[in-house]
Short mmCIF file of C-alpha atoms in Angstrom, two decimals:
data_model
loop_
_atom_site.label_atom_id
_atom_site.label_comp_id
_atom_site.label_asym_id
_atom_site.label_seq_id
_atom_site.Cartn_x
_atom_site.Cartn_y
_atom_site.Cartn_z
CA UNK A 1 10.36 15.55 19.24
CA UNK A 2 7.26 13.80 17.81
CA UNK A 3 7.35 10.04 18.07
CA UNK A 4 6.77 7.36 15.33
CA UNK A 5 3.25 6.83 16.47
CA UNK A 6 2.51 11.02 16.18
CA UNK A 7 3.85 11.24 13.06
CA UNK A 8 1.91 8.77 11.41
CA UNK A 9 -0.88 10.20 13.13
CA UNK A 10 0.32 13.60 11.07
CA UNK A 11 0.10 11.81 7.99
CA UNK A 12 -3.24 10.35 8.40
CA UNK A 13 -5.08 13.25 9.28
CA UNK A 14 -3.02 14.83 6.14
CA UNK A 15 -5.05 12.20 3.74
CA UNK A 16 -7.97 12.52 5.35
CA UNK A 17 -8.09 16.84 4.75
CA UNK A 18 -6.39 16.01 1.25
CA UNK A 19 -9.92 14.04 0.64
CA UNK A 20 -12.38 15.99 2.25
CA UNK A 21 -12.66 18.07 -1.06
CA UNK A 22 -13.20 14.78 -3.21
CA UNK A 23 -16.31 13.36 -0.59
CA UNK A 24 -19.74 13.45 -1.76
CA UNK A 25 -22.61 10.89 -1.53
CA UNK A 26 -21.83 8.71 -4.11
CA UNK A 27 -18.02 8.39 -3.76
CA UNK A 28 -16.56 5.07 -2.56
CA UNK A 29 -13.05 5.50 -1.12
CA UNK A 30 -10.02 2.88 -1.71
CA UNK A 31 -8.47 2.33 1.46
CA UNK A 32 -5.28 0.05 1.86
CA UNK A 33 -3.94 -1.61 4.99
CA UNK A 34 -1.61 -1.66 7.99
CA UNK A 35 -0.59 0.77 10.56
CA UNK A 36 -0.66 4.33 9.22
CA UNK A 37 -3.70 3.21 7.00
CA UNK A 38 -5.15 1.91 10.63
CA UNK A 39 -5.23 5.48 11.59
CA UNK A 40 -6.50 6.72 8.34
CA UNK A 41 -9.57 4.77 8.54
CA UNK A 42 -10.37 6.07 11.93
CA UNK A 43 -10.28 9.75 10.81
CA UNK A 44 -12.01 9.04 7.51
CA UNK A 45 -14.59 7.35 9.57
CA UNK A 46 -15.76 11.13 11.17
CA UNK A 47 -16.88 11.88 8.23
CA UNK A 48 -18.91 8.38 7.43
CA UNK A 49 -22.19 10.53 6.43
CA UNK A 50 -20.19 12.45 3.55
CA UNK A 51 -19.49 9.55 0.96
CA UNK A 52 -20.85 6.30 0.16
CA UNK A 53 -18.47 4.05 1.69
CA UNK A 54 -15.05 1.93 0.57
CA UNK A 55 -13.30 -0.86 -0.66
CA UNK A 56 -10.44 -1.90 0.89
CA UNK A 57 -7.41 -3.84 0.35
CA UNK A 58 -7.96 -6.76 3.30
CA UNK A 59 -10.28 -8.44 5.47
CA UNK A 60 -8.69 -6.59 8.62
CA UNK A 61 -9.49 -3.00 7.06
CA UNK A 62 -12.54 -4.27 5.97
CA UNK A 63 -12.99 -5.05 9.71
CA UNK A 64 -12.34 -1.80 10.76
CA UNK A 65 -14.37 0.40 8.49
CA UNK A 66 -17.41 -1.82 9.09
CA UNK A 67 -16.91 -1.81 12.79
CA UNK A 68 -16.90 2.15 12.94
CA UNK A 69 -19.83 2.34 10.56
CA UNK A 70 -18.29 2.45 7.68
CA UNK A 71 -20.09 0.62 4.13
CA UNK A 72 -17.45 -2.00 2.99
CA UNK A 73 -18.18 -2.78 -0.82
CA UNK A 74 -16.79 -5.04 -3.01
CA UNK A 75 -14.44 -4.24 -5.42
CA UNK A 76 -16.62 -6.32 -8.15
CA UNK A 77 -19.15 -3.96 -7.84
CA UNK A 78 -16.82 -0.76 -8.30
CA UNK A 79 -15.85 0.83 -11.79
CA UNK A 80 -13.94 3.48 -10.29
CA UNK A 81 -12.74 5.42 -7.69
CA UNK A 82 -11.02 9.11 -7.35
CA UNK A 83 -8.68 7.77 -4.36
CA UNK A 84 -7.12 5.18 -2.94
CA UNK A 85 -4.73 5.64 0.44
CA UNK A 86 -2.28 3.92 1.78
CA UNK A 87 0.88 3.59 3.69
CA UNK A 88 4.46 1.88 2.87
CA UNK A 89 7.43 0.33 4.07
CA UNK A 90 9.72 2.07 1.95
CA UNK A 91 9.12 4.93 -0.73
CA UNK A 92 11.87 6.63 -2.82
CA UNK A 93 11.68 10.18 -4.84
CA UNK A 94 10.03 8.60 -7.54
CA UNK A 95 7.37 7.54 -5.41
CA UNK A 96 8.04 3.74 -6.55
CA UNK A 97 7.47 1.75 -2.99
CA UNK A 98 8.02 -1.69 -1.27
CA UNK A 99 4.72 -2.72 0.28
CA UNK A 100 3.63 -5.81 2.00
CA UNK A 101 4.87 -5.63 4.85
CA UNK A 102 1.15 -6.62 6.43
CA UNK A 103 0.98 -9.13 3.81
CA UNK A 104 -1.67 -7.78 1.72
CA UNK A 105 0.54 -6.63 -0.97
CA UNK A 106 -1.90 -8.21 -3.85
CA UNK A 107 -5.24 -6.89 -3.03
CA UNK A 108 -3.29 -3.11 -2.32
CA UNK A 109 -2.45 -3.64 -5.68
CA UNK A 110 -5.54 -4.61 -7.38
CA UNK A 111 -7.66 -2.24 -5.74
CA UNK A 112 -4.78 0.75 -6.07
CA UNK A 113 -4.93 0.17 -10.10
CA UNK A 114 -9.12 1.25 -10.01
CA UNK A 115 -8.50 4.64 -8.39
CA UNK A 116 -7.58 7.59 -10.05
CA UNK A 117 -4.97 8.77 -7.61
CA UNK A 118 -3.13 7.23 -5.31
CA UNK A 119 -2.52 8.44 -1.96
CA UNK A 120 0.93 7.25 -0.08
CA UNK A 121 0.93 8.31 3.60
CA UNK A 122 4.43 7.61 5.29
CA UNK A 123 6.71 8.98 7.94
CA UNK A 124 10.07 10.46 7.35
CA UNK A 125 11.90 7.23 8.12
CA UNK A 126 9.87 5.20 4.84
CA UNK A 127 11.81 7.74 2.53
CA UNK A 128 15.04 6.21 1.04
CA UNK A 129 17.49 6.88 -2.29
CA UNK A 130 17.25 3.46 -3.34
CA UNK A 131 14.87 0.11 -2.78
CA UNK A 132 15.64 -2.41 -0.79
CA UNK A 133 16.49 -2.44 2.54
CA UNK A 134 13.63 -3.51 3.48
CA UNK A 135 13.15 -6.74 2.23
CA UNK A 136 10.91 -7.12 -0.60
CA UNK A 137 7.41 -9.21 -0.44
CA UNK A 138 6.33 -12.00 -3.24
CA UNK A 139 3.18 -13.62 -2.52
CA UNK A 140 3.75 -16.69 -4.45
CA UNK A 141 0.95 -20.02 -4.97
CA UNK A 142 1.76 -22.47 -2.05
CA UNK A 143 2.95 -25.40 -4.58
CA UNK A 144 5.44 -23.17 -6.29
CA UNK A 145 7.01 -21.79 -3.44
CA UNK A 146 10.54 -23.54 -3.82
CA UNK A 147 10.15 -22.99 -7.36
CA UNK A 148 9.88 -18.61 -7.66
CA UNK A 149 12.49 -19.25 -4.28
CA UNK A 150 15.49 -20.35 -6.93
CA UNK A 151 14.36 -18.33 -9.30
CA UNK A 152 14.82 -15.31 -6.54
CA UNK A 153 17.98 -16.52 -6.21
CA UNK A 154 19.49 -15.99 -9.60
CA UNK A 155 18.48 -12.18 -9.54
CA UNK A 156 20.48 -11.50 -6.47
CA UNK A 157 18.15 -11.90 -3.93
CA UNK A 158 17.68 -14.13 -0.50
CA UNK A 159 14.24 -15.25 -0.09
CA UNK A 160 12.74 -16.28 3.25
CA UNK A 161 9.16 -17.59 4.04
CA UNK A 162 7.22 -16.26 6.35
CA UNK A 163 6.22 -18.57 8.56
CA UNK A 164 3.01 -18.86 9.87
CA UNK A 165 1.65 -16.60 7.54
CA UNK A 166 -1.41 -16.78 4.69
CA UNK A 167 -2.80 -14.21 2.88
CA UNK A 168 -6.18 -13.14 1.97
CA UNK A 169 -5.88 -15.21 -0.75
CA UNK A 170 -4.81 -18.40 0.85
CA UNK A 171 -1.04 -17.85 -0.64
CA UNK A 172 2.20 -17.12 0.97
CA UNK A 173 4.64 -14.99 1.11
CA UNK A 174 8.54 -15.48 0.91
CA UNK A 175 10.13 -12.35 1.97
CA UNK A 176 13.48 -11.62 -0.17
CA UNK A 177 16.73 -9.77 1.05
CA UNK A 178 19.72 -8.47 -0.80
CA UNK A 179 18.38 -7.14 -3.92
CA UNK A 180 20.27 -4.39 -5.73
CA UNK A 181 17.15 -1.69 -6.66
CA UNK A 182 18.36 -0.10 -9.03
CA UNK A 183 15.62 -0.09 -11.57
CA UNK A 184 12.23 -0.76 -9.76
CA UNK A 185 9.89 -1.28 -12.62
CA UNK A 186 12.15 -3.74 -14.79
CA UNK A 187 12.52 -5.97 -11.68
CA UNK A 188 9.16 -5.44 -11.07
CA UNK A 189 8.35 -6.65 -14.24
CA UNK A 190 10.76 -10.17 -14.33
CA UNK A 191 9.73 -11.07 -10.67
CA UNK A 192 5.79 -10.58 -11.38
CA UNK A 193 6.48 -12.63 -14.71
CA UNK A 194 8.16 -15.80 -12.39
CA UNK A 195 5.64 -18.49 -12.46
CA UNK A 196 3.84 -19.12 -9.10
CA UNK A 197 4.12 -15.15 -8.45
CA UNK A 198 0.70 -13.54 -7.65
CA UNK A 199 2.55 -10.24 -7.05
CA UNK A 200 5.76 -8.63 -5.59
CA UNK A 201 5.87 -5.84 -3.48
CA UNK A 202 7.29 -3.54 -5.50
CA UNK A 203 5.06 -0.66 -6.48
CA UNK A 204 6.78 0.97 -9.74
CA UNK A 205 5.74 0.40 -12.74
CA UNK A 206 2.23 2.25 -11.25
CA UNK A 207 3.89 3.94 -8.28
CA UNK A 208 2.24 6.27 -5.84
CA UNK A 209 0.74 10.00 -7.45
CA UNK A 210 1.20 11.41 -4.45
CA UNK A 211 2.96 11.28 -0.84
CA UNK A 212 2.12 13.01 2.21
CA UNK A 213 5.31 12.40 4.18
CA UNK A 214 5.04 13.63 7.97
CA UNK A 215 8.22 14.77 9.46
CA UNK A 216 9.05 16.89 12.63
CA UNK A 217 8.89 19.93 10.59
CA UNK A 218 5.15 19.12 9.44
CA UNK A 219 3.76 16.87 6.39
CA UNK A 220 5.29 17.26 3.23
CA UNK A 221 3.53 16.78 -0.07
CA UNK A 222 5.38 14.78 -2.59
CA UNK A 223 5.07 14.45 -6.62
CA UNK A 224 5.34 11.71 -8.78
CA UNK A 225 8.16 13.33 -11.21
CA UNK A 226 6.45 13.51 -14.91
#
């Protein structure tokens, strides 16, 4: 029986073969953050001489790849990528995802929408039929944070700061429990429109293209349905 940790070690090494075909000297990789994407970077790293470096999606990933040799570049000076990788919390047969768990849901996002493909790397426990039970991520502007809290409230939901926490961007996030899933992109869509919303965590109106899903049986590969 392979443990959490091996698994996600399975799925990393998956991305990091899925890319090797994509690598060449002038290729900058998207790489996202947290755990599995931890793991990721280390095995993309082996192969620093074969592309041109990466942008990533915080400062602790940018951290990482810099610290095993890695070029860090900024997304400013990027017009496109062919990948960007990443893990989730939760990810359903549509590929549509909760991220944010690690709190960088906004910069995921941004730097997600300038790749060409997008890359989800989970274990077998992220996989779910419907959204939401883990709760979903908003990083809101600090002076609106009671304000997008009510407005969390009328659609069902129970939002809780997370204390102790800034992101990135010098926001917080207010993590929200109890909300019905049933169509990702439309509540996508009304939460992201709340004022004082940088982003939610859902990712599903541009969901993942791919996911390579380790389970005890191997990694599976996983289609966006068209």
């Amino acid at each position: 029986m392979l443990t959490q940790q091996e698994l996600k070690q399975n799925a990393a090494q998956a991305a990091v073969d899925y890319i090797l075909p994509m690598l060449r000297t002038d290729v900058i990789v998207g790489v996202g953050t947290g755990s599995t994407a931890d793991l990721f970077i280390d095995g993309l790293a082996m192969h620093k001489e074969r592309f041109r470096g990466a942008v990533s999606s915080s400062d602790r990933s940018s951290a990482r790849l810099s610290a095993l040799g890695v070029r860090v570049f900024d997304l400013n000076d990027v017009q496109t990528m062919p990948v960007y990788v990443d893990g989730a919390d939760e990810i359903d047969a549509g590929l549509h995802m909760i991220k944010g768990g690690g709190g960088a849901l906004t910069r995921e996002k941004i730097v997600a929408s300038v790749a060409e493909r997008f890359v989800c790397i989970v274990d077998e426990s992220k996989l779910v039929q419907k959204l939401g039970r883990f709760p979903l991520p908003v990083e809101v502007i600090p002076m609106a944070r009671a304000a997008v809290a009510r407005e969390l409230v009328r659609l069902g939901g129970q939002p809780v700061l997370r204390e102790g926490f800034v992101t990135d961007n010098g926001c917080e996030i207010l993590d929200v429990a109890g909300l019905a899933i049933a169509q990702p992109e439309q509540l996508e869509a009304a939460i992201n429109n709340i004022p004082g919303v940088v982003t939610c965590g859902l990712f599903a109106i541009a969901g993942a293209d791919i996911a390579l899903m380790s389970t005890q049986d191997g990694v599976r590969e996983l289609r966006a349905p068209r």
